[in-house]
Coordinates of C-alpha atoms in Angstrom, one line a residue:
Chain A
M1 CA 37.8 -32.7 6.9
M2 CA 38.3 -29.7 4.6
H3 CA 34.8 -30.2 3.1
K4 CA 33.3 -30.3 6.5
V5 CA 34.9 -27.0 7.5
V6 CA 33.6 -25.4 4.2
R7 CA 30.1 -26.7 4.9
I8 CA 30.1 -25.4 8.4
E9 CA 31.4 -22.0 7.2
F10 CA 28.7 -21.9 4.5
L11 CA 26.0 -22.6 7.1
V12 CA 27.2 -19.9 9.3
S13 CA 27.4 -17.5 6.4
L14 CA 23.9 -18.4 5.4
L15 CA 22.5 -17.8 8.9
A16 CA 24.4 -14.5 9.1
L17 CA 22.9 -13.4 5.8
L18 CA 19.4 -14.4 7.0
S19 CA 19.8 -12.4 10.1
L20 CA 20.5 -9.2 8.1
S21 CA 16.9 -8.8 7.2
S22 CA 14.8 -11.3 9.1
C23 CA 16.1 -10.2 12.4
H24 CA 16.3 -6.5 11.7
K25 CA 15.3 -5.0 15.0
V26 CA 12.3 -2.7 15.0
E27 CA 12.1 -0.5 18.2
V28 CA 9.4 -1.7 20.6
Y29 CA 8.1 0.8 23.1
E30 CA 6.5 -0.1 26.4
D31 CA 2.9 0.6 26.9
D32 CA 3.5 3.1 29.8
P33 CA 3.6 6.9 29.9
Y34 CA 7.3 7.0 28.9
G35 CA 7.0 4.3 26.2
N36 CA 4.0 5.9 24.6
F37 CA 5.5 9.4 24.8
D38 CA 8.8 8.2 23.2
A39 CA 6.9 6.3 20.5
L40 CA 5.0 9.5 19.6
W41 CA 8.0 11.7 19.7
T42 CA 10.0 9.2 17.5
I43 CA 7.2 8.8 14.9
L44 CA 7.1 12.5 14.4
D45 CA 10.8 12.9 14.6
E46 CA 11.3 10.5 11.7
R47 CA 8.2 11.2 9.6
Y48 CA 6.9 14.7 10.1
C49 CA 7.8 16.9 7.1
F50 CA 7.9 20.5 8.2
F51 CA 10.5 20.6 11.0
E52 CA 13.0 22.5 8.8
Y53 CA 10.4 24.8 7.2
K54 CA 8.9 25.7 10.6
D55 CA 12.3 25.9 12.2
I56 CA 11.2 23.6 15.1
D57 CA 13.8 22.1 17.4
W58 CA 12.1 18.8 18.0
T59 CA 14.7 17.5 20.4
Q60 CA 14.2 20.5 22.7
V61 CA 10.4 20.2 22.4
G62 CA 10.7 16.5 23.4
M63 CA 12.9 17.3 26.4
K64 CA 10.5 20.1 27.6
Y65 CA 7.5 17.8 27.6
R66 CA 9.1 14.6 28.7
K67 CA 9.9 16.3 32.0
K68 CA 6.2 16.5 32.6
L69 CA 5.7 12.7 32.6
T70 CA 5.3 10.6 35.7
E71 CA 5.1 6.9 36.1
K72 CA 1.7 7.0 37.6
M73 CA 0.1 9.7 35.6
T74 CA -3.4 8.8 34.2
S75 CA -4.1 8.2 30.5
E76 CA -5.9 11.5 30.2
E77 CA -3.0 13.4 31.9
L78 CA -0.6 11.7 29.4
F79 CA -2.9 12.7 26.5
D80 CA -2.8 16.3 27.6
V81 CA 1.0 16.4 27.7
C82 CA 1.2 14.7 24.3
G83 CA -1.4 17.1 22.9
D84 CA 0.5 20.1 24.2
M85 CA 3.6 18.9 22.6
L86 CA 1.9 18.5 19.3
M87 CA 0.6 22.0 19.5
E88 CA 4.2 23.1 19.0
L89 CA 3.9 22.0 15.4
K90 CA 1.2 24.5 14.7
D91 CA -0.3 22.1 12.2
G92 CA -4.0 21.4 11.7
H93 CA -3.1 18.1 10.2
V94 CA -1.6 16.8 13.5
N95 CA -4.1 15.0 15.7
L96 CA -3.7 12.6 18.5
I97 CA -6.8 10.4 18.6
A98 CA -7.7 8.6 21.7
A99 CA -11.1 7.1 22.8
H100 CA -11.9 10.1 24.9
D101 CA -10.5 13.0 22.9
T102 CA -8.8 14.2 19.8
S103 CA -6.0 16.8 20.1
R104 CA -6.1 19.5 17.5
Y105 CA -4.5 22.7 16.5
W106 CA -7.0 25.3 15.3
D107 CA -5.4 28.5 16.6
W108 CA -5.2 30.1 13.2
L109 CA -9.0 29.7 13.0
Y110 CA -9.7 31.1 16.4
S111 CA -7.5 34.1 15.9
S112 CA -9.2 35.1 12.6
P113 CA -12.6 36.5 11.6
E114 CA -14.8 33.8 10.3
N115 CA -15.6 35.7 7.1
Y116 CA -18.4 33.3 6.1
Q117 CA -22.0 32.9 7.4
E118 CA -23.8 30.1 5.7
R119 CA -27.2 31.2 6.9
L120 CA -26.6 34.6 5.4
I121 CA -25.9 33.2 2.0
D122 CA -28.7 30.7 2.0
E123 CA -31.3 33.3 3.2
H124 CA -30.3 36.5 1.4
Y125 CA -28.6 35.3 -1.8
L126 CA -30.1 31.9 -2.4
N127 CA -33.4 32.6 -0.8
F128 CA -33.3 28.9 0.4
D129 CA -34.0 28.0 -3.2
Y130 CA -31.0 26.4 -4.9
R131 CA -29.9 23.3 -6.6
Y132 CA -27.7 20.8 -4.7
T133 CA -25.7 17.9 -6.0
S134 CA -22.3 16.2 -5.2
G135 CA -22.1 18.5 -2.1
I136 CA -22.4 21.6 -4.2
K137 CA -25.1 24.2 -3.8
Y138 CA -25.5 26.2 -7.0
K139 CA -27.7 29.0 -8.5
I140 CA -27.6 31.8 -11.0
L141 CA -27.9 35.0 -8.9
P142 CA -30.1 37.9 -10.0
Q143 CA -27.1 39.7 -11.4
N144 CA -26.6 36.7 -13.9
V145 CA -23.6 35.6 -11.9
G146 CA -23.2 31.8 -11.3
Y147 CA -22.6 30.8 -7.7
M148 CA -21.6 27.5 -6.4
Y149 CA -20.7 26.7 -2.7
Y150 CA -18.6 23.6 -2.2
G151 CA -18.4 22.9 1.6
S152 CA -16.1 19.8 1.7
F153 CA -13.7 18.1 -0.7
S154 CA -14.7 14.9 1.0
S155 CA -17.9 15.0 -1.0
A156 CA -17.2 13.2 -4.2
I157 CA -17.9 15.2 -7.3
G158 CA -19.5 13.1 -10.0
E159 CA -18.5 14.1 -13.6
G160 CA -22.1 13.9 -14.7
N161 CA -23.2 16.0 -11.7
L162 CA -20.5 18.6 -12.7
D163 CA -21.8 18.5 -16.3
Q164 CA -25.3 19.4 -15.0
I165 CA -23.9 22.2 -12.8
L166 CA -21.8 23.8 -15.5
A167 CA -24.4 23.4 -18.2
Y168 CA -27.0 25.1 -15.9
L169 CA -24.5 28.0 -15.1
S170 CA -23.3 28.4 -18.7
S171 CA -25.6 31.4 -19.4
S172 CA -24.0 33.3 -16.4
T173 CA -21.5 36.1 -17.1
G174 CA -19.0 34.7 -14.6
L175 CA -18.8 32.1 -11.9
I176 CA -18.2 32.4 -8.1
I177 CA -16.7 29.3 -6.5
D178 CA -17.1 29.6 -2.8
V179 CA -14.9 27.3 -0.8
R180 CA -15.0 29.3 2.5
S181 CA -15.0 27.0 5.5
N182 CA -14.2 24.1 3.3
G183 CA -12.0 22.0 5.5
G184 CA -10.6 19.8 2.8
G185 CA -11.0 16.2 1.7
S186 CA -9.7 14.3 -1.3
L187 CA -7.2 15.7 -3.7
S188 CA -8.8 13.8 -6.6
N189 CA -11.9 16.0 -6.2
V190 CA -9.6 19.1 -6.6
E191 CA -8.4 17.7 -9.9
T192 CA -12.0 16.8 -11.0
L193 CA -13.1 20.4 -10.3
V194 CA -10.0 22.2 -11.7
S195 CA -10.0 20.2 -14.9
R196 CA -13.2 22.1 -15.9
F197 CA -11.4 25.4 -15.9
I198 CA -8.2 24.5 -17.9
N199 CA -7.8 24.0 -21.6
Q200 CA -4.5 22.3 -21.8
E201 CA -2.3 20.1 -19.6
T202 CA -1.3 22.4 -16.7
L203 CA 1.4 22.3 -14.1
V204 CA -0.4 23.0 -10.8
G205 CA 2.2 22.3 -8.2
Y206 CA 4.8 19.8 -6.9
I207 CA 5.0 17.0 -4.4
S208 CA 7.9 15.6 -2.3
H209 CA 8.2 12.9 0.2
K210 CA 10.6 11.8 3.0
T211 CA 13.2 9.4 1.9
G212 CA 14.5 8.6 5.4
P213 CA 14.1 9.5 9.1
G214 CA 16.4 12.6 9.0
H215 CA 14.7 16.0 9.1
Q216 CA 16.4 17.0 5.7
E217 CA 15.8 13.7 3.9
F218 CA 13.5 14.5 1.1
S219 CA 13.0 13.5 -2.5
G220 CA 13.3 16.0 -5.3
L221 CA 10.1 18.0 -6.2
Y222 CA 7.9 16.0 -8.6
P223 CA 5.6 18.1 -10.9
I224 CA 1.9 17.6 -10.6
K225 CA 0.0 18.2 -13.8
Y226 CA -3.6 18.2 -14.5
S227 CA -5.3 17.5 -17.9
P228 CA -8.3 19.4 -19.0
S229 CA -11.6 17.6 -18.9
N230 CA -13.0 16.4 -22.2
R231 CA -16.5 17.3 -20.9
I232 CA -18.0 20.7 -20.3
R233 CA -15.4 23.3 -19.4
Y234 CA -16.2 26.8 -18.0
Q235 CA -14.4 29.7 -20.0
K236 CA -15.7 32.8 -18.3
P237 CA -14.3 34.8 -15.4
V238 CA -14.1 33.0 -12.1
V239 CA -13.8 34.3 -8.6
V240 CA -12.8 31.9 -5.8
L241 CA -13.8 32.9 -2.3
A242 CA -11.7 31.8 0.6
N243 CA -11.3 32.2 4.3
R244 CA -9.1 30.9 7.1
G245 CA -11.3 27.8 7.2
T246 CA -10.3 26.9 3.7
Y247 CA -7.9 24.1 4.7
S248 CA -6.0 21.1 3.3
A249 CA -7.4 20.0 -0.1
A250 CA -9.4 23.3 -0.3
N251 CA -6.2 25.2 0.4
N252 CA -4.6 23.2 -2.5
F253 CA -7.6 24.0 -4.7
V254 CA -7.1 27.8 -4.1
S255 CA -3.4 27.6 -4.7
V256 CA -4.1 25.8 -8.1
M257 CA -6.9 28.1 -9.1
K258 CA -5.0 31.3 -8.2
A259 CA -2.3 30.4 -10.7
L260 CA -4.8 30.1 -13.6
P261 CA -5.6 33.0 -15.9
N262 CA -9.1 34.5 -15.6
V263 CA -9.3 33.5 -12.0
V264 CA -9.3 35.8 -9.0
V265 CA -9.1 34.7 -5.3
M266 CA -10.9 36.9 -2.9
G267 CA -11.5 37.0 0.9
D268 CA -8.9 36.0 3.5
I269 CA -5.8 33.9 3.5
T270 CA -6.6 30.3 3.4
G271 CA -5.9 28.1 6.5
G272 CA -3.0 26.2 4.9
G273 CA -2.4 22.5 5.6
S274 CA -0.2 21.6 2.6
G275 CA 1.2 18.4 4.0
L276 CA -0.4 15.1 2.9
P277 CA -1.2 13.5 6.2
F278 CA -0.2 9.9 7.2
S279 CA -1.2 8.0 10.2
S280 CA 0.6 5.9 12.7
E281 CA -0.1 4.7 16.3
L282 CA 1.2 4.2 19.8
P283 CA 1.5 1.1 21.9
N284 CA -1.6 2.1 23.9
G285 CA -3.6 2.2 20.7
W286 CA -3.9 5.9 20.2
S287 CA -3.8 7.0 16.6
I288 CA -1.6 9.8 15.4
R289 CA -2.1 11.8 12.2
F290 CA 0.6 14.1 10.9
S291 CA 1.8 15.9 7.8
A292 CA 4.1 13.5 5.9
S293 CA 4.5 14.6 2.3
P294 CA 4.6 18.3 1.4
I295 CA 2.8 19.7 -1.6
Y296 CA 4.1 22.9 -3.1
D297 CA 2.4 25.5 -5.3
V298 CA 3.3 26.1 -8.9
N299 CA 6.1 28.4 -7.7
R300 CA 7.7 25.7 -5.6
Q301 CA 6.5 27.4 -2.4
H302 CA 5.0 25.9 0.7
T303 CA 1.4 26.8 1.3
E304 CA 1.4 25.3 4.8
F305 CA 0.4 28.5 6.4
G306 CA -2.1 29.5 3.7
V307 CA -2.6 31.0 0.3
E308 CA -2.9 34.8 0.0
P309 CA -5.8 36.2 -2.0
T310 CA -5.0 37.8 -5.4
E311 CA -3.3 41.1 -4.8
G312 CA -5.8 43.8 -4.1
F313 CA -8.6 41.4 -3.2
K314 CA -7.8 40.6 0.5
M315 CA -10.7 41.6 2.6
D316 CA -12.8 40.7 5.7
M317 CA -16.5 40.5 5.9
D318 CA -18.1 43.7 7.2
L319 CA -20.1 42.3 10.1
E320 CA -22.4 45.4 10.4
Q321 CA -23.4 44.8 6.7
A322 CA -23.7 41.1 7.5
D323 CA -26.4 42.0 10.1
K324 CA -28.3 43.8 7.3
G325 CA -28.1 40.7 5.1
H326 CA -25.0 41.5 3.1
D327 CA -22.0 39.3 2.6
T328 CA -19.5 42.0 1.5
I329 CA -17.0 39.4 0.2
L330 CA -19.6 37.9 -2.0
D331 CA -20.9 41.4 -3.0
R332 CA -17.4 42.3 -4.1
A333 CA -17.1 39.1 -6.2
I334 CA -20.5 39.8 -7.9
A335 CA -19.3 43.4 -8.6
Y336 CA -16.0 42.1 -10.0
I337 CA -17.8 39.8 -12.4
T338 CA -20.5 42.2 -13.5
G339 CA -18.3 45.3 -13.6
G340 CA -14.7 44.1 -13.4
V341 CA -14.0 46.1 -10.2
Chain B
M1 CA 22.3 -49.2 -67.2
T2 CA 23.5 -52.7 -67.3
I3 CA 22.0 -55.5 -65.2
R4 CA 25.3 -55.7 -63.2
K5 CA 25.0 -52.0 -62.2
V6 CA 21.3 -52.4 -61.3
L7 CA 22.2 -55.4 -59.0
L8 CA 25.1 -53.4 -57.5
C9 CA 22.9 -50.5 -56.7
S10 CA 20.2 -52.7 -55.2
F11 CA 22.8 -54.5 -53.1
I12 CA 24.2 -51.2 -51.8
G13 CA 20.7 -49.9 -51.0
V14 CA 19.7 -53.0 -49.2
A15 CA 23.0 -53.0 -47.3
L16 CA 22.5 -49.5 -46.2
S17 CA 19.0 -50.0 -45.1
I18 CA 19.8 -53.0 -42.9
P19 CA 21.4 -51.2 -40.0
V20 CA 18.6 -48.5 -40.1
T21 CA 16.0 -51.1 -40.0
L22 CA 17.7 -53.0 -37.3
W23 CA 18.1 -49.8 -35.3
A24 CA 14.5 -48.7 -35.9
E25 CA 13.3 -52.0 -34.8
K26 CA 15.2 -52.0 -31.5
P27 CA 12.5 -52.0 -28.8
K28 CA 12.2 -48.8 -26.9
P29 CA 11.8 -48.8 -23.2
P30 CA 8.2 -48.2 -22.4
K31 CA 7.3 -44.6 -21.2
P32 CA 6.4 -44.8 -17.6
L33 CA 3.1 -43.4 -16.3
R34 CA 3.7 -40.2 -14.4
P35 CA 0.6 -39.7 -12.2
V36 CA -0.1 -36.2 -11.0
A37 CA 0.1 -36.0 -7.2
S38 CA -2.4 -33.3 -6.1
A39 CA -3.5 -31.9 -2.8
F40 CA -6.2 -29.4 -1.9
T41 CA -5.9 -28.0 1.6
F42 CA -7.7 -25.7 3.9
E43 CA -5.4 -24.0 6.4
I44 CA -6.2 -22.1 9.5
G45 CA -3.8 -20.5 12.0
R46 CA -2.4 -17.2 13.2
Q47 CA -0.7 -14.4 11.5
S48 CA 1.4 -11.6 13.0
A49 CA 2.2 -8.6 10.8
L50 CA 4.3 -5.6 11.3
D51 CA 4.8 -3.0 8.5
T52 CA 6.3 0.2 9.6
Y53 CA 5.0 2.0 6.5
L54 CA 1.6 1.6 8.2
T55 CA 2.4 1.4 11.9
P56 CA 5.2 0.5 14.2
I57 CA 2.8 -1.7 16.2
R58 CA 2.6 -5.4 15.5
Y59 CA -0.9 -6.9 14.7
W60 CA -2.1 -10.4 15.4
G61 CA -5.0 -12.4 14.2
L62 CA -6.8 -15.3 12.5
D63 CA -5.4 -16.5 9.3
V64 CA -7.2 -18.8 6.9
A65 CA -5.9 -20.1 3.6
L66 CA -6.6 -22.4 0.7
G67 CA -3.8 -24.3 -0.9
Y68 CA -3.3 -26.4 -4.0
E69 CA -0.1 -28.4 -5.0
R70 CA 0.7 -30.4 -8.0
L71 CA 3.7 -32.7 -8.2
R72 CA 4.6 -34.8 -11.2
A73 CA 7.7 -36.6 -12.4
A74 CA 9.5 -34.8 -15.2
S75 CA 9.0 -36.2 -18.7
F76 CA 12.7 -36.1 -19.6
A77 CA 14.0 -38.0 -16.6
P78 CA 11.1 -39.2 -14.5
E79 CA 13.1 -41.2 -12.1
K80 CA 15.3 -38.4 -11.2
W81 CA 13.5 -35.0 -11.7
F82 CA 10.0 -33.8 -10.8
T83 CA 8.1 -30.6 -10.9
R84 CA 6.0 -28.9 -8.3
H85 CA 3.4 -26.2 -8.5
N86 CA 2.1 -24.5 -5.3
V87 CA -0.7 -22.1 -5.0
L88 CA -1.7 -20.6 -1.7
V89 CA -4.3 -17.8 -1.0
N90 CA -4.4 -16.6 2.6
Y91 CA -6.5 -14.0 4.3
A92 CA -6.0 -12.7 7.8
T93 CA -7.8 -10.3 10.0
M94 CA -5.9 -8.9 12.8
S95 CA -5.9 -6.4 15.6
N96 CA -3.3 -4.6 17.7
Q97 CA -2.6 -5.3 21.3
S98 CA -4.9 -2.6 22.6
G99 CA -7.7 -3.7 20.3
S100 CA -8.1 -0.2 18.9
G101 CA -6.9 -0.9 15.4
S102 CA -7.7 -3.5 12.8
M103 CA -5.7 -4.7 9.9
M104 CA -6.4 -7.2 7.1
S105 CA -4.0 -8.9 4.8
L106 CA -4.5 -10.9 1.6
Y107 CA -1.7 -12.8 -0.2
L108 CA -1.6 -15.0 -3.3
D109 CA 1.5 -17.1 -3.6
Y110 CA 2.4 -19.2 -6.7
S111 CA 5.6 -21.1 -7.1
F112 CA 7.0 -23.5 -9.7
A113 CA 9.9 -25.7 -8.7
M114 CA 12.0 -28.3 -10.4
L115 CA 13.8 -30.8 -8.1
R116 CA 16.3 -33.6 -8.4
R117 CA 15.6 -36.4 -6.1
W118 CA 17.7 -39.2 -4.5
R119 CA 16.4 -42.4 -2.9
L120 CA 18.2 -43.0 0.3
L121 CA 16.4 -45.9 1.7
D122 CA 13.4 -47.9 0.8
G123 CA 10.5 -45.3 1.3
L124 CA 12.9 -42.4 2.1
W125 CA 14.0 -39.9 -0.5
V126 CA 15.3 -36.4 -0.5
A127 CA 15.1 -33.7 -3.2
G128 CA 16.6 -30.3 -3.9
G129 CA 16.3 -27.8 -6.7
G130 CA 15.3 -24.4 -7.9
E131 CA 12.0 -22.5 -7.5
A132 CA 10.5 -19.5 -9.0
A133 CA 7.9 -17.7 -7.0
L134 CA 5.3 -14.9 -7.4
T135 CA 3.7 -13.1 -4.5
L136 CA 0.7 -10.7 -4.8
G137 CA -1.0 -9.2 -1.9
G138 CA -1.1 -6.4 0.7
L139 CA -1.9 -5.2 4.1
Y140 CA -4.8 -2.8 4.8
N141 CA -5.0 -0.8 8.0
L142 CA -8.6 0.3 8.6
R143 CA -8.0 3.6 10.4
N144 CA -5.0 5.1 8.5
S145 CA -5.4 8.3 6.5
N146 CA -3.2 8.6 3.3
N147 CA -1.2 5.4 4.1
P148 CA -4.0 3.0 4.6
A149 CA -2.5 0.1 2.7
T150 CA 0.7 -1.3 1.4
A151 CA 0.8 -3.6 -1.6
K152 CA 3.1 -6.6 -1.8
L153 CA 4.4 -7.7 -5.1
A154 CA 7.5 -9.9 -5.6
V155 CA 9.1 -12.2 -8.1
D156 CA 11.8 -14.5 -6.7
L157 CA 14.2 -17.2 -7.7
G158 CA 15.4 -19.4 -4.9
A159 CA 16.3 -22.8 -3.6
T160 CA 14.0 -25.5 -2.4
A161 CA 14.3 -28.9 -0.7
M162 CA 12.0 -31.8 0.2
A163 CA 12.2 -35.0 2.0
S164 CA 9.6 -37.7 2.1
Y165 CA 9.3 -41.0 4.1
H166 CA 6.7 -43.6 3.4
L167 CA 5.8 -46.2 6.0
R168 CA 3.1 -48.3 7.3
L169 CA 1.5 -48.0 10.7
G170 CA -0.3 -51.3 11.1
R171 CA -2.4 -51.5 8.0
L172 CA -2.4 -47.7 7.3
P173 CA 0.2 -46.4 4.9
L174 CA 1.5 -43.0 5.8
T175 CA 3.7 -40.5 4.0
F176 CA 5.6 -37.9 5.9
R177 CA 6.9 -35.0 4.0
Y178 CA 8.9 -31.9 4.7
Q179 CA 9.3 -29.1 2.3
V180 CA 11.3 -25.8 2.6
S181 CA 11.7 -22.9 0.2
L182 CA 14.1 -20.1 0.5
P183 CA 14.0 -17.3 -2.2
V184 CA 17.5 -16.0 -2.9
I185 CA 17.2 -13.1 -5.4
G186 CA 14.3 -11.3 -7.0
T187 CA 12.6 -8.1 -7.4
Y188 CA 9.8 -6.6 -5.3
F189 CA 7.8 -3.4 -4.9
S190 CA 8.2 -1.0 -2.1
P191 CA 7.3 2.7 -1.7
A192 CA 9.8 5.2 -0.4
F193 CA 9.9 5.9 3.3
G194 CA 7.3 8.6 3.3
Q195 CA 5.9 8.2 -0.2
S196 CA 2.1 8.1 -0.6
Y197 CA 0.3 5.8 -3.0
Y198 CA -1.4 9.0 -4.2
E199 CA 2.1 10.2 -5.4
M200 CA 3.0 6.9 -7.0
F201 CA -0.1 6.0 -8.8
Y202 CA -2.2 9.1 -9.1
I203 CA 0.5 11.7 -9.7
G204 CA 2.7 9.1 -11.4
N205 CA 6.0 9.3 -9.6
R206 CA 7.0 5.6 -9.8
S207 CA 10.8 6.0 -9.9
G208 CA 12.5 3.8 -7.4
I209 CA 9.5 1.6 -6.4
V210 CA 11.0 -1.6 -7.8
Q211 CA 13.7 -3.0 -5.5
F212 CA 16.3 -5.7 -6.2
G213 CA 15.8 -8.2 -3.5
A214 CA 18.4 -10.4 -1.9
W215 CA 19.2 -11.5 1.6
H216 CA 20.5 -8.1 2.6
N217 CA 17.0 -6.6 2.3
R218 CA 14.6 -9.3 1.9
V219 CA 14.3 -12.8 3.5
D220 CA 11.3 -15.1 2.9
L221 CA 11.1 -18.6 4.2
R222 CA 8.5 -21.2 3.7
N223 CA 8.3 -24.5 5.7
Y224 CA 5.8 -27.2 5.2
L225 CA 5.4 -30.4 7.1
S226 CA 2.7 -32.8 6.3
V227 CA 1.6 -36.4 6.7
D228 CA -0.7 -38.2 4.2
L229 CA -2.9 -40.9 5.8
H230 CA -3.7 -43.2 2.8
L231 CA -7.4 -44.2 3.0
G232 CA -8.1 -46.0 -0.2
K233 CA -7.3 -44.1 -3.4
M234 CA -7.2 -40.8 -1.6
A235 CA -5.3 -39.6 1.4
L236 CA -6.1 -37.4 4.3
R237 CA -3.5 -34.7 4.7
L238 CA -2.6 -33.2 8.0
G239 CA 0.1 -30.6 8.3
Y240 CA 1.8 -27.5 9.5
R241 CA 2.8 -24.6 7.3
Q242 CA 5.0 -21.7 8.4
L243 CA 5.6 -18.7 6.2
M244 CA 7.9 -15.8 7.0
R245 CA 8.1 -12.7 4.8
T246 CA 10.5 -10.0 5.8
T247 CA 11.8 -6.9 4.1
H248 CA 14.0 -4.1 5.2
V249 CA 14.2 -1.4 2.6
N250 CA 13.9 2.4 2.4
H251 CA 13.8 2.4 6.3
I252 CA 10.6 0.4 6.1
D253 CA 10.4 -2.9 7.9
T254 CA 7.9 -5.6 7.1
Q255 CA 7.7 -8.8 9.1
V256 CA 4.7 -11.1 8.4
L257 CA 4.7 -14.5 10.0
N258 CA 2.1 -17.3 9.6
H259 CA 1.6 -20.5 11.5
M260 CA -1.1 -22.7 10.0
F261 CA -2.6 -26.1 10.6
V262 CA -3.2 -27.9 7.4
L263 CA -6.1 -30.1 6.6
G264 CA -6.7 -31.5 3.1
I265 CA -7.1 -34.3 0.7
S266 CA -4.4 -35.6 -1.6
G267 CA -3.9 -38.3 -4.1
E268 CA -2.6 -39.3 -7.4
I269 CA -4.5 -38.8 -10.6
F270 CA -3.8 -41.0 -13.6
R271 CA -4.7 -39.5 -16.9
T272 CA -5.5 -43.0 -18.2
A273 CA -6.3 -46.1 -16.2
P274 CA -3.0 -47.6 -15.1
P275 CA -2.3 -50.7 -17.1
A276 CA 0.4 -53.1 -16.3
K277 CA 3.0 -50.3 -16.8
R278 CA 5.7 -48.9 -14.8
V279 CA 4.6 -46.1 -12.7
V280 CA 6.9 -43.3 -11.5
S281 CA 5.2 -41.8 -8.6
V282 CA 6.6 -38.6 -7.2
Y283 CA 6.6 -39.5 -3.6
Y284 CA 4.5 -42.4 -2.7

């Protein structure tokens, strides 16, 4: 009899233990306006990484927009309410993606001068005659200044291509790396490019991640170090050109280059976007992208709202001069390399 | 040395050698043949997967698998103990309820078990023992940005049990079998709640990615029911396999469930032609 009792207790204990994990409840939201809204709010509440830094009261934001829901609202109306709520985050990495539209926050772009005209460069500086590989346009300008324009860090940079570019530009007195209106891409391309401008292992920043759903639950800062390339490395002065369209991985590139000796950043403040974006989704199938893991600069500072140019080199393009075929930001970079001013 | 001493030494030597000779000449019980019971299976079914590192939405879809198993009586006590190797590779392609997202999964499972068996009735036996298992695999969500996939790597020690019943249906011999495996402790891989694979494997922050696994944070369960229809030397295997993989760690939930119909061939392979020797079959 005693044995039987012990066996039953063992079985009950076993089932209880199994239930600890296997039956752990995962919140399921209904596929209706309220369910989808709550799912979106919760995903961001638990996973978005800049609430504290941006001083956002997400609970208040949720209450404000939840009041705008109705049972019978259309999918597009729900999308608009959700999109408006996401605008409160002021984050270009936050997008709600539905079949009919993608919500986006680009206010920092709209409220700033563009400071870059592709046609102007191509026509008046490159004369429509330049080399192009790995997404990089490059040429030695008449002042013997190397120029390369990299429009997207999504374009994979081949090491062999980079060898060719730097070998070709090696006779120049200095190099201008133009990443204006570069909207970002892969961080591995940042390292590939930066490794050609450093001569020893270099601390370039820090990364952190959320360890739990609380707004303050973060890991410690983990150092990011780049090693120098063992291929061709550029040793002469470098100017990096940036504008408000320099975003995400390009923003990270500027923050890394700015900390290197022999490098000057000119133009406007970059667009920011320092949170590594993750994705998730709602019951109705909409995809949500959001900043999940903050990347800091070498001084442990956020660059979510952008990187300032080197002191004394912040400037906007003179549009009157632009009409006459002059990119005054590029002109200043050329003058800096040729005359050091 | 005198002749007497030589005779004495010879006598002692002969006397000592007699028992040895007698013992050495005692007939050994013949070693039984231990045929390998193998099965190759093709499995098809349905998988549901939820991994909150990727998405809080459950995905469903078609699952196909290839399986191999190998059972053999142990050499040290063939009547009582046997070993079992299981290999299973399964691939699933799934979508979410709205049809807007797709996910794929690939798993490789290998396990080695040693079981003690007991014959309860003629044709019926049960067995229980320990099992070591290795799981490699992952889930891949086709539309995520920097969290597109999550790897699954686990090493477990656990308990396993089997039951087999052999009977005839008319002139057709049948073998029914049920097998269950329940990992108890082990280690497994998991990222932190919001940690990217970029941070772990590109930047190199791998601290805390190996978890101690037990029932408080990880429960896997593998059920397997089969019937072998003996058609000559080989058998046609029909069956059902159910796999459950669940973890709850770092505020990340993973629940992957498989239900599969099993079709395969099985049989016993003799390394030498069976002479008139005793055969210890694992379950026939």
